[in-house]
Short mmCIF file of C-alpha atoms in Angstrom, two decimals:
data_model
loop_
_atom_site.label_atom_id
_atom_site.label_comp_id
_atom_site.label_asym_id
_atom_site.label_seq_id
_atom_site.Cartn_x
_atom_site.Cartn_y
_atom_site.Cartn_z
CA MET A 1 0.00 0.00 0.00
CA ASN A 2 1.25 3.45 -0.84
CA PRO A 3 1.96 5.07 2.57
CA ALA A 4 0.63 8.35 1.24
CA HIS A 5 -2.80 6.75 1.07
CA ARG A 6 -3.01 5.00 4.46
CA SER A 7 -6.48 5.31 5.96
CA ILE A 8 -6.87 8.12 8.48
CA LYS A 9 -9.03 7.82 11.57
CA SER A 10 -11.26 10.68 12.61
CA PRO A 11 -9.56 13.09 15.02
CA LEU A 12 -10.27 12.77 18.72
CA PRO A 13 -12.47 15.42 20.31
CA ALA A 14 -10.53 18.49 21.44
CA LEU A 15 -9.51 18.37 25.08
CA SER A 16 -10.97 21.02 27.31
CA ARG A 17 -9.28 22.57 30.31
CA ARG A 18 -11.58 20.52 32.55
CA SER A 19 -10.59 17.26 30.87
CA PHE A 20 -6.91 18.13 31.22
CA LEU A 21 -7.23 19.03 34.88
CA GLY A 22 -9.65 16.19 35.56
CA LEU A 23 -6.79 13.71 35.44
CA GLY A 24 -6.31 14.29 39.14
CA ALA A 25 -3.69 15.75 41.38
CA ALA A 26 -0.83 13.67 40.03
CA ALA A 27 1.10 16.79 39.08
CA THR A 28 1.23 18.07 42.63
CA GLY A 29 3.59 15.48 44.09
CA ALA A 30 6.56 16.35 46.28
CA VAL A 31 9.47 18.08 44.58
CA LEU A 32 12.55 15.91 44.15
CA LEU A 33 16.05 17.32 44.41
CA GLY A 34 17.88 17.86 41.15
CA ALA A 35 16.62 17.70 37.59
CA CYS A 36 17.81 15.15 35.08
CA ALA A 37 21.44 15.49 34.10
CA SER A 38 22.43 17.87 31.33
CA GLY A 39 22.77 16.09 28.02
CA GLU A 40 20.38 13.28 28.97
CA THR A 41 18.37 12.12 26.00
CA ALA A 42 14.90 10.77 25.72
CA THR A 43 14.75 6.98 25.36
CA SER A 44 12.29 4.61 23.78
CA ALA A 45 11.24 0.99 23.87
CA THR A 46 12.56 0.65 20.32
CA ALA A 47 15.17 2.42 18.21
CA THR A 48 13.60 1.20 14.97
CA PRO A 49 11.12 3.66 13.47
CA ARG A 50 7.56 2.43 13.17
CA ASP A 51 4.90 3.86 10.92
CA GLY A 52 1.32 4.62 11.87
CA GLY A 53 -0.73 6.06 14.66
CA ARG A 54 -1.58 9.52 15.82
CA LEU A 55 0.87 11.65 17.77
CA ARG A 56 -0.73 14.11 20.20
CA ALA A 57 1.17 17.14 21.50
CA VAL A 58 0.06 19.90 23.84
CA PHE A 59 1.36 23.46 23.95
CA ALA A 60 0.45 26.67 25.71
CA GLY A 61 -2.04 28.40 23.42
CA GLY A 62 -3.26 31.80 22.43
CA GLY A 63 -6.99 31.18 22.77
CA ALA A 64 -9.75 31.87 20.29
CA GLN A 65 -7.63 34.41 18.39
CA GLU A 66 -5.26 31.73 17.04
CA VAL A 67 -4.84 31.58 13.26
CA LEU A 68 -3.04 29.34 10.77
CA ASP A 69 -1.37 32.20 8.91
CA PRO A 70 2.34 31.24 9.24
CA HIS A 71 3.47 34.84 8.89
CA LYS A 72 1.60 35.64 12.11
CA THR A 73 3.45 32.97 14.08
CA ASN A 74 4.11 34.14 17.62
CA LEU A 75 3.63 31.43 20.28
CA TYR A 76 5.28 28.00 20.42
CA ALA A 77 1.96 26.40 19.47
CA ASP A 78 2.01 28.56 16.32
CA VAL A 79 5.56 27.35 15.60
CA ALA A 80 4.50 23.71 15.91
CA ARG A 81 1.52 24.17 13.56
CA SER A 82 3.59 26.13 11.06
CA ASN A 83 6.41 23.56 11.14
CA ALA A 84 3.85 20.88 10.34
CA LEU A 85 2.32 22.68 7.36
CA TYR A 86 5.08 24.84 5.89
CA ASP A 87 8.80 25.18 5.15
CA LYS A 88 11.24 28.07 5.14
CA LEU A 89 14.12 28.51 2.71
CA VAL A 90 16.69 28.14 5.49
CA GLU A 91 16.43 27.13 9.13
CA TYR A 92 18.69 27.46 12.17
CA GLY A 93 20.56 24.32 13.21
CA ASP A 94 21.47 23.19 16.71
CA ASP A 95 24.39 25.66 16.75
CA LEU A 96 22.20 28.43 15.30
CA GLY A 97 24.06 28.13 12.01
CA PRO A 98 22.13 27.95 8.70
CA VAL A 99 20.67 24.63 7.48
CA PRO A 100 19.30 24.39 3.90
CA ARG A 101 15.60 23.64 3.65
CA LEU A 102 13.70 24.69 0.51
CA ALA A 103 16.85 26.55 -0.56
CA THR A 104 19.86 24.41 -1.43
CA ALA A 105 22.41 27.16 -2.15
CA TRP A 106 22.85 30.93 -1.84
CA ARG A 107 25.66 32.95 -3.41
CA PRO A 108 26.40 36.70 -3.23
CA ASN A 109 27.67 38.92 -6.00
CA GLY A 110 30.92 40.83 -5.51
CA ASP A 111 29.61 43.49 -3.13
CA ALA A 112 26.84 41.40 -1.50
CA THR A 113 24.11 43.62 -2.95
CA ALA A 114 22.49 40.67 -4.72
CA TRP A 115 22.25 36.97 -3.90
CA THR A 116 21.33 34.03 -6.13
CA VAL A 117 19.27 31.39 -4.32
CA GLU A 118 18.52 27.94 -5.71
CA LEU A 119 15.47 25.90 -4.69
CA ARG A 120 15.24 22.16 -4.28
CA PRO A 121 12.53 20.09 -6.00
CA ALA A 122 9.56 20.18 -3.65
CA VAL A 123 5.79 20.24 -3.98
CA PHE A 124 2.90 21.80 -2.15
CA HIS A 125 0.16 19.64 -0.67
CA ASP A 126 -2.02 20.10 -3.75
CA GLY A 127 0.76 18.80 -6.03
CA ARG A 128 1.96 22.12 -7.41
CA PRO A 129 5.75 22.56 -7.44
CA VAL A 130 7.35 25.10 -5.11
CA ARG A 131 8.58 27.84 -7.45
CA ALA A 132 10.53 31.04 -7.29
CA ALA A 133 7.24 32.90 -7.81
CA ASP A 134 5.88 31.40 -4.58
CA VAL A 135 8.93 32.58 -2.64
CA LEU A 136 8.72 36.09 -4.05
CA TYR A 137 4.99 36.26 -3.30
CA SER A 138 5.54 35.06 0.29
CA TYR A 139 8.22 37.64 0.93
CA GLN A 140 6.26 40.42 -0.75
CA ARG A 141 3.35 39.65 1.56
CA ILE A 142 5.62 39.72 4.61
CA VAL A 143 7.30 43.03 3.82
CA ASP A 144 4.10 44.82 2.81
CA PRO A 145 3.67 47.37 5.63
CA LYS A 146 -0.11 47.21 5.52
CA ASN A 147 0.01 43.57 6.63
CA ALA A 148 2.01 44.34 9.80
CA LEU A 149 3.56 40.85 9.91
CA ARG A 150 6.25 39.86 12.39
CA PRO A 151 9.01 38.71 9.96
CA ARG A 152 8.95 42.05 8.14
CA ALA A 153 11.79 43.60 10.14
CA SER A 154 14.05 40.63 9.39
CA LEU A 155 13.37 40.68 5.64
CA GLU A 156 13.46 44.42 5.10
CA VAL A 157 17.01 44.25 3.71
CA ILE A 158 15.56 42.49 0.63
CA ASP A 159 14.27 44.82 -2.06
CA ILE A 160 11.39 42.66 -3.30
CA ALA A 161 10.42 45.10 -6.04
CA ARG A 162 13.83 44.67 -7.71
CA SER A 163 14.26 40.97 -6.91
CA ARG A 164 13.38 38.57 -9.69
CA GLN A 165 12.77 35.02 -10.79
CA ILE A 166 15.58 33.71 -12.99
CA ASP A 167 13.73 30.46 -13.58
CA ASP A 168 11.23 28.37 -11.60
CA ARG A 169 13.91 27.21 -9.16
CA THR A 170 16.28 30.18 -9.12
CA ILE A 171 15.79 33.58 -7.52
CA GLU A 172 17.92 36.71 -7.52
CA PHE A 173 17.35 38.65 -4.30
CA VAL A 174 18.42 42.26 -4.69
CA CYS A 175 19.26 43.95 -1.40
CA SER A 176 18.53 47.52 -0.42
CA ARG A 177 22.06 47.66 1.01
CA PRO A 178 24.94 45.18 1.13
CA CYS A 179 23.92 42.07 3.05
CA GLY A 180 26.80 40.07 4.46
CA ASP A 181 24.76 37.09 5.62
CA LEU A 182 21.60 36.38 3.65
CA ALA A 183 21.15 32.90 5.15
CA ASN A 184 20.40 34.45 8.52
CA VAL A 185 17.73 36.60 6.86
CA LEU A 186 16.12 33.64 5.08
CA ALA A 187 15.94 31.74 8.38
CA ALA A 188 13.96 34.54 10.05
CA PHE A 189 11.26 33.55 12.52
CA GLY A 190 7.99 33.15 10.64
CA ALA A 191 9.44 33.47 7.12
CA TYR A 192 7.53 30.47 5.73
CA ILE A 193 6.77 29.92 2.06
CA ILE A 194 3.14 29.80 0.90
CA PRO A 195 1.72 29.27 -2.60
CA GLU A 196 1.50 32.32 -4.83
CA GLY A 197 -1.79 34.16 -4.42
CA THR A 198 -2.70 32.70 -1.02
CA THR A 199 -4.97 34.98 1.01
CA ASP A 200 -7.23 32.48 2.80
CA PHE A 201 -5.83 30.25 5.56
CA SER A 202 -9.04 28.47 6.54
CA HIS A 203 -7.79 25.37 4.69
CA PRO A 204 -4.07 26.10 4.38
CA ILE A 205 -1.72 24.57 1.83
CA GLY A 206 2.02 24.43 2.38
CA SER A 207 4.98 22.24 1.47
CA GLY A 208 5.52 20.86 4.98
CA PRO A 209 5.43 17.26 6.22
CA PHE A 210 1.73 17.28 7.19
CA THR A 211 -1.45 18.32 5.39
CA PHE A 212 -4.32 20.20 6.99
CA VAL A 213 -7.31 18.27 8.37
CA SER A 214 -9.05 20.50 10.94
CA PHE A 215 -8.54 23.43 13.29
CA GLU A 216 -10.45 24.76 16.29
CA PRO A 217 -8.70 27.93 17.53
CA GLY A 218 -7.63 27.65 21.13
CA ARG A 219 -8.39 23.92 21.19
CA SER A 220 -7.11 21.52 18.57
CA PHE A 221 -5.28 21.30 15.25
CA VAL A 222 -5.15 18.04 13.27
CA ALA A 223 -2.92 17.29 10.29
CA ALA A 224 -2.27 14.16 8.22
CA ARG A 225 0.90 12.58 6.87
CA PHE A 226 2.09 14.05 3.53
CA GLY A 227 3.52 11.15 1.56
CA ASP A 228 5.32 13.34 -1.00
CA TYR A 229 7.26 15.46 1.48
CA TRP A 230 10.68 16.30 0.06
CA ASP A 231 12.48 15.42 3.31
CA GLY A 232 10.77 12.05 3.69
CA ALA A 233 7.21 11.32 4.72
CA PRO A 234 6.46 11.36 8.47
CA HIS A 235 6.16 8.08 10.36
CA VAL A 236 2.87 8.92 12.06
CA ASP A 237 -0.41 9.03 10.17
CA GLN A 238 -1.74 12.00 12.08
CA LEU A 239 -0.47 14.83 14.22
CA GLU A 240 -2.80 16.52 16.70
CA ILE A 241 -1.65 19.72 18.39
CA LEU A 242 -3.72 20.66 21.43
CA THR A 243 -3.51 23.77 23.56
CA ALA A 244 -3.93 24.00 27.32
CA PRO A 245 -4.24 27.05 29.55
CA ASP A 246 -1.36 26.26 31.91
CA GLU A 247 1.59 23.99 32.58
CA THR A 248 -0.25 21.87 35.15
CA ALA A 249 -2.86 20.98 32.55
CA ARG A 250 -0.17 20.01 30.04
CA VAL A 251 1.63 17.78 32.53
CA ASN A 252 -1.62 16.14 33.65
CA ALA A 253 -2.50 15.38 30.02
CA LEU A 254 0.86 13.63 29.59
CA LEU A 255 0.53 11.67 32.85
CA GLY A 256 -2.99 10.61 31.95
CA GLY A 257 -2.03 9.31 28.52
CA GLN A 258 -4.01 11.95 26.63
CA VAL A 259 -0.90 13.23 24.83
CA GLU A 260 2.55 11.94 23.97
CA TYR A 261 4.34 15.31 24.15
CA ALA A 262 3.92 18.18 26.63
CA ASP A 263 5.76 21.37 25.73
CA ASP A 264 7.54 23.72 28.15
CA MET A 265 7.56 21.91 31.48
CA SER A 266 8.57 23.83 34.57
CA VAL A 267 11.75 23.02 36.49
CA THR A 268 9.58 21.87 39.37
CA SER A 269 7.66 19.41 37.20
CA ALA A 270 10.86 18.08 35.64
CA ARG A 271 12.31 17.46 39.10
CA THR A 272 9.12 15.81 40.26
CA TYR A 273 8.81 13.39 37.35
CA GLU A 274 12.42 12.66 36.44
CA THR A 275 12.09 9.13 37.88
CA ASP A 276 8.45 8.59 36.88
CA ALA A 277 8.05 5.77 34.38
CA ARG A 278 5.30 7.70 32.61
CA VAL A 279 7.59 10.58 31.59
CA GLN A 280 10.77 11.15 29.64
CA ILE A 281 12.38 14.59 30.04
CA LEU A 282 13.64 16.15 26.82
CA ARG A 283 15.94 19.17 27.07
CA SER A 284 16.23 21.91 24.47
CA PRO A 285 19.64 23.28 25.49
CA ARG A 286 20.15 27.00 26.15
CA SER A 287 16.75 27.73 24.68
CA ALA A 288 15.52 30.57 26.84
CA MET A 289 16.93 33.90 27.99
CA SER A 290 15.27 35.26 31.14
CA GLY A 291 15.35 38.91 32.11
CA PHE A 292 13.56 42.18 32.75
CA ALA A 293 13.08 44.95 30.18
CA MET A 294 13.48 48.56 31.33
CA LYS A 295 12.19 51.19 28.93
CA VAL A 296 15.02 53.67 28.52
CA ASP A 297 12.97 56.37 26.77
CA ARG A 298 10.83 57.40 29.76
CA PRO A 299 11.02 57.96 33.50
CA PRO A 300 12.30 56.48 35.66
CA PHE A 301 14.64 54.37 33.51
CA ASP A 302 15.67 57.19 31.21
CA ASN A 303 18.03 57.83 34.14
CA LEU A 304 21.22 55.82 33.50
CA ASP A 305 22.14 55.77 37.18
CA LEU A 306 18.88 54.02 38.04
CA ARG A 307 19.39 51.44 35.28
CA ARG A 308 22.86 50.74 36.63
CA ALA A 309 21.39 50.45 40.12
CA MET A 310 19.07 47.74 38.81
CA PHE A 311 22.02 45.85 37.31
CA ALA A 312 23.82 46.07 40.67
CA LEU A 313 20.97 45.07 42.98
CA VAL A 314 19.87 41.88 41.21
CA ASP A 315 21.12 38.61 42.69
CA ARG A 316 21.36 36.47 39.57
CA ASP A 317 22.51 33.38 41.45
CA GLU A 318 19.42 33.46 43.65
CA LEU A 319 17.11 33.85 40.66
CA VAL A 320 18.77 31.07 38.69
CA SER A 321 18.91 28.57 41.55
CA THR A 322 15.31 29.25 42.60
CA VAL A 323 13.54 29.66 39.26
CA LEU A 324 15.68 27.72 36.78
CA GLY A 325 17.43 25.16 38.98
CA SER A 326 20.06 22.98 37.38
CA SER A 327 18.70 23.82 33.93
CA GLY A 328 19.97 27.42 34.21
CA VAL A 329 23.14 29.48 34.16
CA VAL A 330 23.71 33.09 35.20
CA GLY A 331 23.36 35.84 32.59
CA ASN A 332 25.32 39.05 32.21
CA ASP A 333 22.79 41.52 30.72
CA LEU A 334 23.53 40.44 27.15
CA PHE A 335 21.64 38.15 24.79
CA GLY A 336 23.09 34.98 23.25
CA LYS A 337 25.43 33.49 25.82
CA ASP A 338 28.02 31.14 24.26
CA THR A 339 26.84 31.82 20.71
CA LYS A 340 28.80 33.40 17.88
CA TYR A 341 29.81 37.05 18.51
CA TYR A 342 28.85 36.92 22.22
CA ALA A 343 31.00 39.30 24.29
CA GLY A 344 32.07 36.78 26.89
CA ASP A 345 35.07 38.85 27.99
CA LEU A 346 32.98 41.52 29.72
CA PRO A 347 33.14 41.23 33.55
CA GLN A 348 30.42 39.10 35.09
CA ARG A 349 28.15 41.31 37.17
CA ARG A 350 27.54 40.34 40.79
CA VAL A 351 25.13 41.71 43.34
CA ASP A 352 26.50 44.86 45.02
CA LEU A 353 23.91 46.43 47.31
CA ASP A 354 26.20 49.25 48.41
CA GLU A 355 26.70 50.34 44.81
CA ALA A 356 22.99 49.94 44.09
CA LYS A 357 21.99 52.10 47.07
CA ALA A 358 24.50 54.79 46.09
CA LEU A 359 23.20 54.85 42.52
CA ILE A 360 19.59 55.02 43.71
CA ARG A 361 20.47 58.03 45.85
CA LYS A 362 22.33 59.62 42.94
CA ALA A 363 19.24 59.11 40.75
CA GLY A 364 17.02 60.66 43.44
CA ALA A 365 14.91 57.51 43.53
CA GLN A 366 14.98 56.65 47.26
CA ASN A 367 11.19 56.85 47.61
CA LEU A 368 10.33 55.65 44.13
CA ALA A 369 7.77 52.89 43.52
CA VAL A 370 8.14 51.04 40.19
CA GLU A 371 5.49 48.78 38.67
CA LEU A 372 6.78 45.50 37.23
CA GLN A 373 4.43 43.95 34.67
CA THR A 374 4.43 40.17 34.41
CA THR A 375 2.12 37.27 33.53
CA GLY A 376 1.39 33.82 34.84
CA ALA A 377 1.10 32.48 31.29
CA THR A 378 4.88 31.97 31.03
CA ASN A 379 6.61 29.53 33.35
CA GLY A 380 8.65 31.23 36.07
CA PHE A 381 7.63 34.81 35.29
CA VAL A 382 5.66 35.50 38.46
CA GLU A 383 8.12 33.67 40.70
CA ALA A 384 11.07 35.59 39.23
CA ALA A 385 9.21 38.90 39.47
CA ASN A 386 8.45 38.39 43.15
CA ILE A 387 12.04 37.41 43.93
CA PHE A 388 13.31 40.44 42.04
CA ALA A 389 10.93 42.70 43.97
CA GLU A 390 12.38 41.35 47.22
CA GLN A 391 15.92 41.96 45.95
CA ALA A 392 15.07 45.53 44.97
CA GLY A 393 13.66 46.09 48.44
CA ARG A 394 17.02 45.15 49.96
CA ALA A 395 18.49 48.12 48.08
CA GLY A 396 15.68 50.46 49.17
CA LEU A 397 13.70 50.43 45.91
CA LYS A 398 10.02 49.48 45.93
CA VAL A 399 8.89 47.26 43.06
CA ASP A 400 5.17 46.44 42.77
CA VAL A 401 4.46 43.26 40.81
CA LYS A 402 1.38 43.46 38.58
CA ILE A 403 0.21 40.18 37.03
CA GLY A 404 -1.53 40.69 33.69
CA GLU A 405 -3.54 38.55 31.29
CA GLY A 406 -1.38 36.26 29.17
CA SER A 407 -2.89 36.52 25.68
CA THR A 408 -2.26 40.28 25.45
CA TYR A 409 0.88 40.48 27.58
CA TRP A 410 3.49 40.84 24.84
CA THR A 411 1.48 43.30 22.78
CA ARG A 412 0.72 45.39 25.85
CA THR A 413 4.22 45.47 27.33
CA LEU A 414 5.86 46.32 24.02
CA ASP A 415 4.80 49.95 24.30
CA GLU A 416 3.24 50.31 27.75
CA GLY A 417 4.74 50.50 31.22
CA VAL A 418 8.32 50.96 32.31
CA LEU A 419 9.47 47.53 33.57
CA SER A 420 8.37 44.07 32.45
CA SER A 421 9.32 40.41 32.62
CA PHE A 422 11.06 39.32 29.44
CA ARG A 423 11.94 36.01 27.84
CA SER A 424 13.35 35.06 24.48
CA GLY A 425 13.97 31.84 22.64
CA ALA A 426 17.26 31.05 20.96
CA MET A 427 18.34 32.93 17.85
CA PRO A 428 21.59 34.36 16.48
CA ILE A 429 22.76 37.61 18.05
CA GLU A 430 22.35 39.23 14.64
CA SER A 431 18.63 38.38 14.59
CA HIS A 432 18.06 39.50 18.17
CA THR A 433 19.72 42.82 17.40
CA ALA A 434 17.77 43.39 14.20
CA GLN A 435 14.41 42.53 15.74
CA ARG A 436 14.74 44.16 19.17
CA MET A 437 17.59 46.64 19.53
CA LEU A 438 17.53 48.97 16.52
CA SER A 439 15.70 52.28 16.27
CA THR A 440 13.48 50.71 13.61
CA SER A 441 12.97 47.33 15.34
CA SER A 442 9.32 46.34 15.66
CA LYS A 443 9.87 44.38 18.91
CA ASN A 444 12.00 46.91 20.77
CA TYR A 445 10.80 46.14 24.31
CA THR A 446 13.39 48.42 25.95
CA GLN A 447 12.79 51.27 23.48
CA TRP A 448 16.57 51.45 22.98
CA ARG A 449 17.26 53.82 20.07
CA ARG A 450 20.80 55.02 19.40
CA PRO A 451 21.99 56.19 15.94
CA ASP A 452 25.59 55.17 16.67
CA PHE A 453 24.39 51.70 17.66
CA ASP A 454 22.36 51.45 14.45
CA ALA A 455 25.45 52.47 12.48
CA LEU A 456 27.51 49.70 14.06
CA PHE A 457 24.84 47.18 13.16
CA ALA A 458 24.86 48.45 9.57
CA THR A 459 28.62 47.88 9.47
CA ALA A 460 28.25 44.35 10.80
CA SER A 461 25.31 43.31 8.69
CA GLN A 462 26.71 44.69 5.43
CA SER A 463 30.13 43.09 5.64
CA THR A 464 31.12 39.60 4.56
CA ASP A 465 34.37 40.00 6.56
CA ASP A 466 33.91 38.09 9.80
CA GLY A 467 36.57 40.15 11.55
CA VAL A 468 34.68 43.36 10.77
CA ARG A 469 31.46 41.79 11.95
CA THR A 470 33.02 40.54 15.19
CA ARG A 471 34.45 43.94 16.11
CA ALA A 472 31.15 45.71 15.43
CA TYR A 473 29.13 43.25 17.53
CA GLN A 474 31.62 43.57 20.37
CA GLN A 475 31.18 47.36 20.34
CA MET A 476 27.40 47.06 20.23
CA GLN A 477 27.36 44.71 23.20
CA SER A 478 29.70 46.98 25.13
CA GLN A 479 27.15 49.78 24.70
CA LEU A 480 24.29 47.59 25.86
CA TYR A 481 26.28 46.32 28.82
CA SER A 482 27.05 49.87 29.97
CA GLU A 483 23.86 51.73 29.09
CA GLY A 484 21.15 49.34 27.88
CA GLY A 485 17.79 48.51 29.38
CA LEU A 486 17.76 44.71 29.16
CA LEU A 487 18.61 43.06 32.47
CA VAL A 488 19.48 39.46 31.56
CA TRP A 489 19.72 37.37 34.70
CA GLY A 490 19.75 33.83 33.31
CA PHE A 491 19.73 31.34 30.47
CA SER A 492 18.08 27.96 30.65
CA ASP A 493 17.29 24.76 28.85
CA SER A 494 13.66 24.34 27.88
CA LEU A 495 12.16 21.17 29.30
CA HIS A 496 9.55 19.02 27.63
CA GLY A 497 7.74 15.87 28.70
CA LEU A 498 7.50 12.83 26.44
CA ALA A 499 5.53 9.62 26.84
CA PRO A 500 7.75 6.50 27.02
CA LYS A 501 6.45 5.32 23.65
CA LEU A 502 7.43 8.52 21.79
CA ALA A 503 10.76 8.22 19.98
CA GLY A 504 12.70 10.05 17.30
CA MET A 505 12.48 13.55 18.78
CA ALA A 506 15.52 15.80 18.20
CA GLN A 507 17.79 15.62 21.25
CA SER A 508 19.86 18.82 21.08
CA ALA A 509 17.66 21.39 19.37
CA PRO A 510 17.15 24.74 21.10
CA THR A 511 13.79 26.41 20.65
CA ASN A 512 13.39 28.33 17.39
CA THR A 513 15.71 25.89 15.58
CA LEU A 514 15.08 23.14 13.04
CA GLY A 515 14.55 20.29 15.51
CA TYR A 516 12.23 22.09 17.93
CA ALA A 517 8.45 21.50 17.80
CA ARG A 518 8.78 19.20 14.78
CA PHE A 519 7.23 15.77 14.72
CA ASP A 520 7.88 14.51 11.20
CA LYS A 521 10.83 12.33 12.29
CA ALA A 522 9.13 11.00 15.43
CA TRP A 523 7.30 7.72 15.83
CA LEU A 524 5.19 5.83 18.34
CA ALA A 525 6.86 2.68 19.64
#
């Protein structure tokens, strides 16, 4: 029998919050000391892939406002659905370096103002070939300002109007300025390829490993095996992606056998279930950066002395040990620890209450009360916020923690308030800078805008000379370390729960990389 035509069972009913939580109090057991050892991999009853069955995964969701438009991808549940249905030209590998996907090669001209990109033979779910015209249409849709799509900032270096199709599988991307590293641009978060002319995503068509079956926003997404997938057909017949309102519900669903994969487990849950036969713990190494974002364009954090007081008063070791446990390491107020271009030679900051108190006095902020916005929708946010408020109090600064609604948290805190909990998945330092630290960045949570900083980024991004790029990124990070508004207190592995029968999941893939939230290589033992 042709595996592309295996019979498909009807999807299970979507799981409600009550049905998740109704599995009992199993997730409230006593906390065990120590999480599973770093580098431990998920195991399975068999190492031989098996075909068939339905794989069920549960993620934190975005509620009734969820959509299947891949260019609006925001939450991890969106990533999982988009990875099932669509492909990008390039993706980040485990080391955050470029991995070819729909693109097989990319070559610059002499001054890196134009790049030739070649496509592999691939087809959409309706049998149409993936063509250069589809790529150009997808990117034109992303960069169109009236669409307000997230990947736009990453792709803005490409001048779509002057880019062209050489033939069906060859594209010339013309750049609005020299672009030293186009692969990093093509791998941008959310830069998926859709068929030319697509405007309706109620029954989406992509070139990914699974084809659309059904979707209930905020509840359930079901997709079926695509037998003609260019990277090999999936082992499972169906993939169901469920969403649950909180981490306890996700863990209970895994323990009760309602799902085979539970995304984003807390450190506490991982410790609790590390020896439980019903759970495997899968680590996505160095996947999350944890911090607080101070808006530098308004009082009180337009005062550099107060920002420096915040850097001095935070006890990073206490936050890491309490919130992240053995999955975490201390941060140093810079993004991208241990990745390419990271300024690891800058002195590690330690808590210094005397310095913090002196800087608070210098800033005239002795009696200041600061509101810290956070949300319970992200693991560890509220706990970290409360610990930080206690630490600030030791230095004589009052921090009031305000817990907001999860579905609007990121939109609200982008422009509102002065201090907020912040978290980021893994990405190259270049991408983080482009998306969040430039005057034109659409996700500039600290409102950091410095023309000299922008100029350094232009130097780095336009050069193909790695030495030039390295020096520019070092200077940019030195500025952020001295004057920026992002207080980075830790980095951690992301933790996920797997059923014992689930095998074939990528073992060393940080979030936002090729192996994360993908199920096309997995199987049910």
